[in-house]
Short mmCIF file of C-alpha atoms in Angstrom, two decimals:
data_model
loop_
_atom_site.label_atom_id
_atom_site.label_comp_id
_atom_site.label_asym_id
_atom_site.label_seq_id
_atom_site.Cartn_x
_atom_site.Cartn_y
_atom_site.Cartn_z
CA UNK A 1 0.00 0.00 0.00
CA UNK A 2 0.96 3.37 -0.76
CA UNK A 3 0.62 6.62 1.78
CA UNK A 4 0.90 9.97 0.63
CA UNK A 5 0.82 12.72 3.19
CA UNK A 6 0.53 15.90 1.20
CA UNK A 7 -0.01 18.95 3.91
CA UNK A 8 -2.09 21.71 2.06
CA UNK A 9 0.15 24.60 0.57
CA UNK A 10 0.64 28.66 2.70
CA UNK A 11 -3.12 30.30 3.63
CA UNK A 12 -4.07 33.49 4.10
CA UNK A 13 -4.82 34.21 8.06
CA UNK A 14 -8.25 34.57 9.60
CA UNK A 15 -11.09 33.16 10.55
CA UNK A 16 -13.56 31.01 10.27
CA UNK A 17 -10.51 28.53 10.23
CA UNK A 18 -12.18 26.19 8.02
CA UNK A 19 -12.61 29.49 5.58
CA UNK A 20 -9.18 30.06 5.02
CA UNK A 21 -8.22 30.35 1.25
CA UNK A 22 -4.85 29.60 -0.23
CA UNK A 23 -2.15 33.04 -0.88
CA UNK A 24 -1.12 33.31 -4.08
CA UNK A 25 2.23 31.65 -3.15
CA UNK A 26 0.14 28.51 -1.93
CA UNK A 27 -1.66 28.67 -5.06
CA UNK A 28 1.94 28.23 -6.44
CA UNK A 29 3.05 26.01 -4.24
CA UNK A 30 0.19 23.60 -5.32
CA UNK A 31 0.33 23.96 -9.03
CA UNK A 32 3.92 23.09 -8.63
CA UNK A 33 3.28 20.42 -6.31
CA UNK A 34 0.04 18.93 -8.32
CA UNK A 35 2.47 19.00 -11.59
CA UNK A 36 5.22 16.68 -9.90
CA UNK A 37 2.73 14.54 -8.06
CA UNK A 38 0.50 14.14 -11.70
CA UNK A 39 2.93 11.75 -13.35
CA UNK A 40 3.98 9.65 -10.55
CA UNK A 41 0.98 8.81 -8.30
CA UNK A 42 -0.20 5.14 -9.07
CA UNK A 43 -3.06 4.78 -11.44
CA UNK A 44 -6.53 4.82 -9.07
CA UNK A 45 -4.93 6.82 -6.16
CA UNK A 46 -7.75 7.22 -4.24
CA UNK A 47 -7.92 11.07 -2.99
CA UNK A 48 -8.83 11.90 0.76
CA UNK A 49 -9.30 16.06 1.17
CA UNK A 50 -9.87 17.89 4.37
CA UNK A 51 -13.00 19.90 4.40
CA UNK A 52 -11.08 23.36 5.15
CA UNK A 53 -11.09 25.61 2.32
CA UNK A 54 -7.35 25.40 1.57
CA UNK A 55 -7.19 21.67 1.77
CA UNK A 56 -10.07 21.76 -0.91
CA UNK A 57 -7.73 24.48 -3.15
CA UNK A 58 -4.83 22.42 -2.74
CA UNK A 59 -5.91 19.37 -3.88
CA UNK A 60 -8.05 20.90 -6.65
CA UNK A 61 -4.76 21.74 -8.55
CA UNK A 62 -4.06 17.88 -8.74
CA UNK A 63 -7.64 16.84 -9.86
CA UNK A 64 -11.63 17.53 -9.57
CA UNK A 65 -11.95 14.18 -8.06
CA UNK A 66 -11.63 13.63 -4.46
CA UNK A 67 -13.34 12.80 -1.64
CA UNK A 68 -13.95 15.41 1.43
CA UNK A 69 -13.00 13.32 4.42
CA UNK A 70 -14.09 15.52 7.65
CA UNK A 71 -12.59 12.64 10.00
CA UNK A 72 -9.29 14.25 8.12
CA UNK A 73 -10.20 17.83 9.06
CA UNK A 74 -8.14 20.33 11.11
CA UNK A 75 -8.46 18.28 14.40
CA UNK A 76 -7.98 15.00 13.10
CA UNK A 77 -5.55 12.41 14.81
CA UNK A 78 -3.33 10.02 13.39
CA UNK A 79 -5.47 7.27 13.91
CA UNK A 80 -8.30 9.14 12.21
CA UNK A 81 -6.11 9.36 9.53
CA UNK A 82 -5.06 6.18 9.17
CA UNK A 83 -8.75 4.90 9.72
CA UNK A 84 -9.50 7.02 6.95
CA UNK A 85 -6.72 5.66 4.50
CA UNK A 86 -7.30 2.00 5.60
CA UNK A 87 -3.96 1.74 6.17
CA UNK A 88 -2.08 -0.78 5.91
CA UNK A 89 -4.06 -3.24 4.69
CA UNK A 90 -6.43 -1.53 2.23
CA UNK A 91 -4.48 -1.93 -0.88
CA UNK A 92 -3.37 0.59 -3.63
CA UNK A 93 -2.51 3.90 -2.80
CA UNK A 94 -4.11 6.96 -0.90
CA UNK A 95 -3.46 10.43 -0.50
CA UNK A 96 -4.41 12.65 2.55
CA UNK A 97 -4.41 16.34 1.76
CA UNK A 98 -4.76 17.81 5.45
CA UNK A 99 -2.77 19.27 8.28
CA UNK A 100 -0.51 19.70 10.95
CA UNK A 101 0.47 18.76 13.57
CA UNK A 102 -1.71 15.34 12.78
CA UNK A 103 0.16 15.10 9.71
CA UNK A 104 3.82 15.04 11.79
CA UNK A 105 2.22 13.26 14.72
CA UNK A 106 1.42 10.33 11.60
CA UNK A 107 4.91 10.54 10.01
CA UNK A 108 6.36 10.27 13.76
CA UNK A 109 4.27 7.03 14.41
CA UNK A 110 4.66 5.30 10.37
CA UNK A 111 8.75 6.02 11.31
CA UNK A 112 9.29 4.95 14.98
CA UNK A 113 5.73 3.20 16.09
CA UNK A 114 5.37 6.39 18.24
CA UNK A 115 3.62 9.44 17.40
CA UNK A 116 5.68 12.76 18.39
CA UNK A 117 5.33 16.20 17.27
CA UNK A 118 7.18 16.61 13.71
CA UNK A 119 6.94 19.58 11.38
CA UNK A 120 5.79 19.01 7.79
CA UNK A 121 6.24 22.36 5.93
CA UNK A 122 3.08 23.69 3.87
CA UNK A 123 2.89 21.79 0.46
CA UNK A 124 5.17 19.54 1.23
CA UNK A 125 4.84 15.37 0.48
CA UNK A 126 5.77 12.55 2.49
CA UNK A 127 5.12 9.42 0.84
CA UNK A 128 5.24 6.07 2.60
CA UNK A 129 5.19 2.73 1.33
CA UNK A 130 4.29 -0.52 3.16
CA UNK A 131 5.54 -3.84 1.39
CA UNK A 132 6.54 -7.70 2.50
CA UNK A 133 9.94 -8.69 2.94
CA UNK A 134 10.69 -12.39 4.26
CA UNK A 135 7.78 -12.57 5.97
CA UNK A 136 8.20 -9.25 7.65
CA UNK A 137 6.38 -6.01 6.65
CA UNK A 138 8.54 -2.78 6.71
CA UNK A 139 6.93 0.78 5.99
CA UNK A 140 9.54 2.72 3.71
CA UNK A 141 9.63 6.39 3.73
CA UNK A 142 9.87 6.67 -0.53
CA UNK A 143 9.73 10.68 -0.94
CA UNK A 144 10.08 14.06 1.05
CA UNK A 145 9.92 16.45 -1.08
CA UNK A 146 8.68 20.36 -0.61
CA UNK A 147 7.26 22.77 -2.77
CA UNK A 148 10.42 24.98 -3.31
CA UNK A 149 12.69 21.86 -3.98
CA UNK A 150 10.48 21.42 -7.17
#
């Protein structure tokens, strides 16, 4: 199975929270980001979007087709993210478009079993794989990559 963690791309300030509409840097960041990610996802990625507003923009640079997944929203846990995703054993590949610190607490606890406070910078991608070696599965950290390394 494949994980992709992409954390939505720089929003204005404000509130309501959930309002909050990309700057026209994020917009940027996510065109540049959607262009890398378009070639190299896996055919039938399944796309998980947190209802805030510039989860919603972010993702909408990759594609029209994704699925708003509240229990992904702006207070979501790891475990409510990896509920959501199915992960490990659902198969194929997903990608969250959502937030921190949930987002760092999940790459904390796919990396050491543990889930600690790690920073994932806005528009960035952390992609994690899970595969079957010997008889023992192993989740591999495949990409980190952020939007002004692109």
């Amino acid at each position: 199975m494949e994980l992709i963690l992409w954390r939505h791309a720089e929003a204005a300030e404000g509130q309501p929270d959930l309002g909050r509409a990309l700057t026209e840097k994020g917009r940027r960041q996510a065109e540049h980001m959607a262009s890398y990610l378009s070639g190299r996802l896996p055919e039938n990625t399944r796309v998980l979007v947190s209802p805030a507003l510039r989860a919603q923009q972010t993702a909408a640079a990759l594609t029209p087709h994704f699925i708003t997944a509240p229990n992904i929203g702006v207070h979501a846990t790891p475990q409510t993210a990896i509920a959501a995703a199915g992960w490990p054993m659902a198969g194929g590949a997903v990608l969250l478009v959502g937030h921190q610190p949930w987002m760092g607490e999940l790459a904390a606890l796919l990396m050491t079993g543990h889930a600690d406070f790690w920073s994932i910078k806005k528009g960035s991608v952390w992609w994690f794989s899970r595969r079957e070696r010997e008889g023992d599965f192993q989740t591999v950290l495949r990409l980190v990559i952020a939007p002004d390394q692109l």
